[in-house]
mmCIF file of C-alpha atoms in Angstrom:
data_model
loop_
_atom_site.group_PDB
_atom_site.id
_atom_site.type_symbol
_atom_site.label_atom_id
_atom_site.label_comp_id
_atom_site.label_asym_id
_atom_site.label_seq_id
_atom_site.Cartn_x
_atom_site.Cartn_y
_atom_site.Cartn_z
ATOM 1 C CA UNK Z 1 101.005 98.579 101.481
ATOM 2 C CA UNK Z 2 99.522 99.110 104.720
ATOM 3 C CA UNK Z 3 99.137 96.857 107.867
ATOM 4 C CA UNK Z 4 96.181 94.840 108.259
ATOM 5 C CA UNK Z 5 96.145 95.404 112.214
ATOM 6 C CA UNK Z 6 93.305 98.497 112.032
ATOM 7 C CA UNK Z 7 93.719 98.661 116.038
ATOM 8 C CA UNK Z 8 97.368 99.131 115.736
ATOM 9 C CA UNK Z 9 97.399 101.814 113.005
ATOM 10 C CA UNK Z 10 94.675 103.457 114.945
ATOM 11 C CA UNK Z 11 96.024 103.226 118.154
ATOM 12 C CA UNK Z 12 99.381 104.922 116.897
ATOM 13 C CA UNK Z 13 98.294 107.619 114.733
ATOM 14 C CA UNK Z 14 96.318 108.539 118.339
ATOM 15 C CA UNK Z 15 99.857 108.567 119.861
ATOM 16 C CA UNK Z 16 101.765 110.507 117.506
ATOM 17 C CA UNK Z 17 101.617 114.024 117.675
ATOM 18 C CA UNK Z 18 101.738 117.053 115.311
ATOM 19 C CA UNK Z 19 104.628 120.051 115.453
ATOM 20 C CA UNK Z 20 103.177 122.849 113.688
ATOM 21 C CA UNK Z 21 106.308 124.853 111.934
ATOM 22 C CA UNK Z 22 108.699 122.561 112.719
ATOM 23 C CA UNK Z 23 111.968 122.742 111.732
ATOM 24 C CA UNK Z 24 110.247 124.836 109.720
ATOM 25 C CA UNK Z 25 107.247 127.560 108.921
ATOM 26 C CA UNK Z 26 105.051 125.446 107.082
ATOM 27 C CA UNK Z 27 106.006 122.408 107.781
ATOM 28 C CA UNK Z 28 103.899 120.165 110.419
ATOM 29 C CA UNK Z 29 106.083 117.704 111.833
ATOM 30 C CA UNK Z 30 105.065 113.846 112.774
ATOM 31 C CA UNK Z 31 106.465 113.123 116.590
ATOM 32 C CA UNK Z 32 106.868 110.011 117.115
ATOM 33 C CA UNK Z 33 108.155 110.086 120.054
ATOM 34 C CA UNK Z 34 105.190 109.961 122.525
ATOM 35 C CA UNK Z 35 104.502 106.539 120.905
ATOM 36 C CA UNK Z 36 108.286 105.858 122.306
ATOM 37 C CA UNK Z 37 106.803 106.266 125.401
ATOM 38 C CA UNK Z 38 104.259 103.563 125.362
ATOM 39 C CA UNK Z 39 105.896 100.787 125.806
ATOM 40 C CA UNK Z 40 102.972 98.267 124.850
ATOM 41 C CA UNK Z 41 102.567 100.432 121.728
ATOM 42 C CA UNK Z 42 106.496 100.306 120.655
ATOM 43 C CA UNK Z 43 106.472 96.504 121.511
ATOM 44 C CA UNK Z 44 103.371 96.080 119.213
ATOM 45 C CA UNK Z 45 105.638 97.945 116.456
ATOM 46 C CA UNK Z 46 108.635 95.930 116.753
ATOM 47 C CA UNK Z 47 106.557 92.984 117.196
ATOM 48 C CA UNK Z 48 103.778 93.468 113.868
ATOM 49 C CA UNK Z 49 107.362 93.731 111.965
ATOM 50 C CA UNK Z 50 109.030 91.139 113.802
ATOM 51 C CA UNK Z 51 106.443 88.361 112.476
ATOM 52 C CA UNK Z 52 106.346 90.005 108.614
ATOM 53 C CA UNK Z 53 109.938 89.902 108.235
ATOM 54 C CA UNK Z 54 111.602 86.724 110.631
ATOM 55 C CA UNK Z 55 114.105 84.614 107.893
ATOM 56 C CA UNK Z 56 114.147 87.318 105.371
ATOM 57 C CA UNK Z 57 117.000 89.524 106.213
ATOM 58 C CA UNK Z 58 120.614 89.123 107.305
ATOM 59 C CA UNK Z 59 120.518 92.979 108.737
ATOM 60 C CA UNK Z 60 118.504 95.981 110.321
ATOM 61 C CA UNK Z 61 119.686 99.195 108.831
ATOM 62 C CA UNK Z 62 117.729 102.045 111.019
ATOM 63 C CA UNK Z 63 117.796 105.913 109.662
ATOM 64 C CA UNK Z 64 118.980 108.333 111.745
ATOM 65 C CA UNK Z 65 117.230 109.209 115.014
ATOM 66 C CA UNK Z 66 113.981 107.358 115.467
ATOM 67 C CA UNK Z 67 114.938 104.743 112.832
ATOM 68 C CA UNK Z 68 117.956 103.818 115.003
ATOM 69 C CA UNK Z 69 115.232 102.833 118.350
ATOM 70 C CA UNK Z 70 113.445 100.498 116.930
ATOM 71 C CA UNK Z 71 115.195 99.273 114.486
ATOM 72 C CA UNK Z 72 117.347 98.420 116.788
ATOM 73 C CA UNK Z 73 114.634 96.526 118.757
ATOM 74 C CA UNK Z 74 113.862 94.912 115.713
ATOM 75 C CA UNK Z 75 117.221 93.050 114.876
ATOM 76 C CA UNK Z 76 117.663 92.532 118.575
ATOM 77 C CA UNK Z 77 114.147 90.615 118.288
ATOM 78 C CA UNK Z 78 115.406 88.998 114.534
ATOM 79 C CA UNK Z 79 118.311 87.859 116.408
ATOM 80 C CA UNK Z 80 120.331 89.653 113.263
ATOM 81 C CA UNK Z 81 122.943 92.406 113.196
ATOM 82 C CA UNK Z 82 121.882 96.181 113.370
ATOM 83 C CA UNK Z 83 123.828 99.171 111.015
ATOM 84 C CA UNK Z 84 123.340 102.966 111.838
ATOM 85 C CA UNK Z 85 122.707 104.662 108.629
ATOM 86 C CA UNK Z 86 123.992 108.558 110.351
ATOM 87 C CA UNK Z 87 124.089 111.989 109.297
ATOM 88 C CA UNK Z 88 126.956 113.782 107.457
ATOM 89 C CA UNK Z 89 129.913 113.363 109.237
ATOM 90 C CA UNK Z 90 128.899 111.714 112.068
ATOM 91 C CA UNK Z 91 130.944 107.862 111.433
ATOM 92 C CA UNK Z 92 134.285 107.274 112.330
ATOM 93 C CA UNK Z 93 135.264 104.904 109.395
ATOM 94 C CA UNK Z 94 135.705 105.391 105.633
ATOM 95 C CA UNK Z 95 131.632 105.942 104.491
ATOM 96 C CA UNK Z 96 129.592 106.048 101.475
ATOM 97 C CA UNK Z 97 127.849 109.797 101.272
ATOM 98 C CA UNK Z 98 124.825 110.368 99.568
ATOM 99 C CA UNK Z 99 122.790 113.345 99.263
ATOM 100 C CA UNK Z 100 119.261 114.325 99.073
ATOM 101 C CA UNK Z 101 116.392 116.839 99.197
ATOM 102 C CA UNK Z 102 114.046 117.218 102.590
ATOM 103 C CA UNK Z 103 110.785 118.298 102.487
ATOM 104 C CA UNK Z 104 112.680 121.366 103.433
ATOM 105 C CA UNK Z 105 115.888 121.299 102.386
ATOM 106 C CA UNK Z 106 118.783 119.370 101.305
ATOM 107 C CA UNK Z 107 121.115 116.683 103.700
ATOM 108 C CA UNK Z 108 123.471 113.780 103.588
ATOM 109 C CA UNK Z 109 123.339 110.668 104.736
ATOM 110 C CA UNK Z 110 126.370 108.216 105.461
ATOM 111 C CA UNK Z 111 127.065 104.450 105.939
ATOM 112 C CA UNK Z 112 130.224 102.823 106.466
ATOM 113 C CA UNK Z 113 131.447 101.513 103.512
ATOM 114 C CA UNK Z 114 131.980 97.868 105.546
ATOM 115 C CA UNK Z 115 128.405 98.199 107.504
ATOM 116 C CA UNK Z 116 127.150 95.257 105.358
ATOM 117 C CA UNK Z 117 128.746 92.578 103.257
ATOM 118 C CA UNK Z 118 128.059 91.616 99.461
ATOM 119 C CA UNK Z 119 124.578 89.997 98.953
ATOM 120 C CA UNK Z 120 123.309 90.648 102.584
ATOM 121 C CA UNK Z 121 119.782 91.158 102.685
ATOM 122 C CA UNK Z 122 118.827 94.581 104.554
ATOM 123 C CA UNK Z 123 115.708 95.753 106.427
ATOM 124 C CA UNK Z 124 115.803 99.305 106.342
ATOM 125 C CA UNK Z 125 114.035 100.839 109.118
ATOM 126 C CA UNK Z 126 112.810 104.515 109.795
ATOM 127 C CA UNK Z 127 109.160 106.130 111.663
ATOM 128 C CA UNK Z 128 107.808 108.028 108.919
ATOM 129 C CA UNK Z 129 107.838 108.357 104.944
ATOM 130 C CA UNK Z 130 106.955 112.108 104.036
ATOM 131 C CA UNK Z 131 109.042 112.843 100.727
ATOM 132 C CA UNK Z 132 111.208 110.004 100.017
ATOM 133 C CA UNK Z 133 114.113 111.173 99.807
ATOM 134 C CA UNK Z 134 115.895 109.793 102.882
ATOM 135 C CA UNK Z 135 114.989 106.407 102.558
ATOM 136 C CA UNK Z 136 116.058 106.579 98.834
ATOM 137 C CA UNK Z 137 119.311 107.758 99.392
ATOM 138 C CA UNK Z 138 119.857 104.862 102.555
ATOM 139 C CA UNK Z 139 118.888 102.212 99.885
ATOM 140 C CA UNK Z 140 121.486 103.908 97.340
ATOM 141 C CA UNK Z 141 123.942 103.424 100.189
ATOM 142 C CA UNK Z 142 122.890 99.786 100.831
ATOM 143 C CA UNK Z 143 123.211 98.938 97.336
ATOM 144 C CA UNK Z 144 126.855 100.832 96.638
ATOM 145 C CA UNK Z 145 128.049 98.771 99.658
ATOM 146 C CA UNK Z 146 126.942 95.553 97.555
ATOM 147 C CA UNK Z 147 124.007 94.467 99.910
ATOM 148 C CA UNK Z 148 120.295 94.129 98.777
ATOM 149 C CA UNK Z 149 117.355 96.378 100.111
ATOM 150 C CA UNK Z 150 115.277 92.994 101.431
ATOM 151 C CA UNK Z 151 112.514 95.159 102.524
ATOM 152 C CA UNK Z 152 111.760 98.852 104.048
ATOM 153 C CA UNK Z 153 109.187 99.049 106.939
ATOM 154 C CA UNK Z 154 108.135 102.811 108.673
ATOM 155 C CA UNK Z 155 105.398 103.086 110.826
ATOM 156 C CA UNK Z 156 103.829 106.240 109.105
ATOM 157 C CA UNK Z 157 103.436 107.481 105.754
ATOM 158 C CA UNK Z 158 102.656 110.938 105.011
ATOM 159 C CA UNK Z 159 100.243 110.183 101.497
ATOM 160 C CA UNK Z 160 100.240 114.040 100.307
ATOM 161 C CA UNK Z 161 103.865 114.061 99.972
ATOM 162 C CA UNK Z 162 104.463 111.416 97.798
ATOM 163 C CA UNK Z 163 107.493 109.520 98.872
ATOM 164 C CA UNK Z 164 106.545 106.497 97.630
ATOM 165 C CA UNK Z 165 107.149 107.328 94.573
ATOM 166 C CA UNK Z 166 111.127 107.994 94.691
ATOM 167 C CA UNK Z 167 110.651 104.024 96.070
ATOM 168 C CA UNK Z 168 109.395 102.535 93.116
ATOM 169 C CA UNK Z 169 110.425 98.715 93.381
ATOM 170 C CA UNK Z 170 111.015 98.094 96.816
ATOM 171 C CA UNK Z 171 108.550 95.937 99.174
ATOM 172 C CA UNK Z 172 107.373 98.947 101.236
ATOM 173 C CA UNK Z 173 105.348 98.579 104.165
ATOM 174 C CA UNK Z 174 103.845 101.097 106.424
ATOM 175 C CA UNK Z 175 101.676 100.302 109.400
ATOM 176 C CA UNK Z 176 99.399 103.664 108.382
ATOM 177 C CA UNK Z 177 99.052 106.616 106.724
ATOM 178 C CA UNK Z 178 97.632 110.101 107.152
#
């Protein structure tokens, strides 16, 4: 499902750039960082989710980088807790691993194994669906640490590559595609 705000989409497919052959030949890569930079843009973001999703979670999870900035502005604003869901070997504590295939290669994802309690309801947070596979494997984490995927939200989703599919049950929401 896509948002309903056609200005917002538009206005931040118009600030997202494309990487051409990044990380990779062949690969265009979605930056989301200009949009970042507008702050009435990433306040429009954090507030279009804000208003879907007030009373229905206990937690933000955010993904590893740009799923960490706002989905950290999101709990702030949800007045609700906020768990980093990191790279391989980047947490301190014992972790849940889980591995997965990239549009161009493979990674691993961790989350500590006490980030969120039994039956807590998670918002899983991240800028852009393009294969699936990340957010996948950060709701298999969720779910091994006993907590519920309430709900993902990413501001892009890239529609050729399919990732929705790997996310089959799950109330998905993107704020556009392309």
């Amino acid at each position: 499902m896509t948002s309903p705000d056609g200005q917002l989409a538009a206005d931040v497919l118009a600030g997202m750039r494309d990487i051409p052959d990044f990380p990779e030949e062949g690969v265009v890569f979605k930056d989301f960082t200009p949009v970042l930079l507008d702050v009435q843009l990433r306040d429009r973001i954090v507030a279009d989710t804000v208003e879907r999703r007030r009373g229905q979670v206990d937690v933000v999870a955010g993904i590893e980088a740009r799923g960490f900035i706002l989905g950290a502005m999101i709990a702030h604003e949800l007045g609700v807790g906020f768990v980093p869901v990191r790279k391989g070997g980047k947490l301190p504590a014992a972790v849940h691993s889980q591995s997965y295939t990239l549009e161009y290669g493979t990674a691993t994802l961790e989350i500590h194994q006490d980030a969120v309690s039994h039956h807590e309801r998670v918002l899983v947070v991240d800028d852009v669906l393009a294969t699936g596979g990340t957010l996948a494997a950060t709701c298999e984490l969720i779910e091994r640490c006993g907590a519920s995927v309430a709900a993902i939200e990413l501001v892009l989703e890239i529609e050729a590559l399919a990732g929705r599919d790997k996310l089959r049950g799950y109330d998905l929401h993107c704020l556009t595609a392309a």
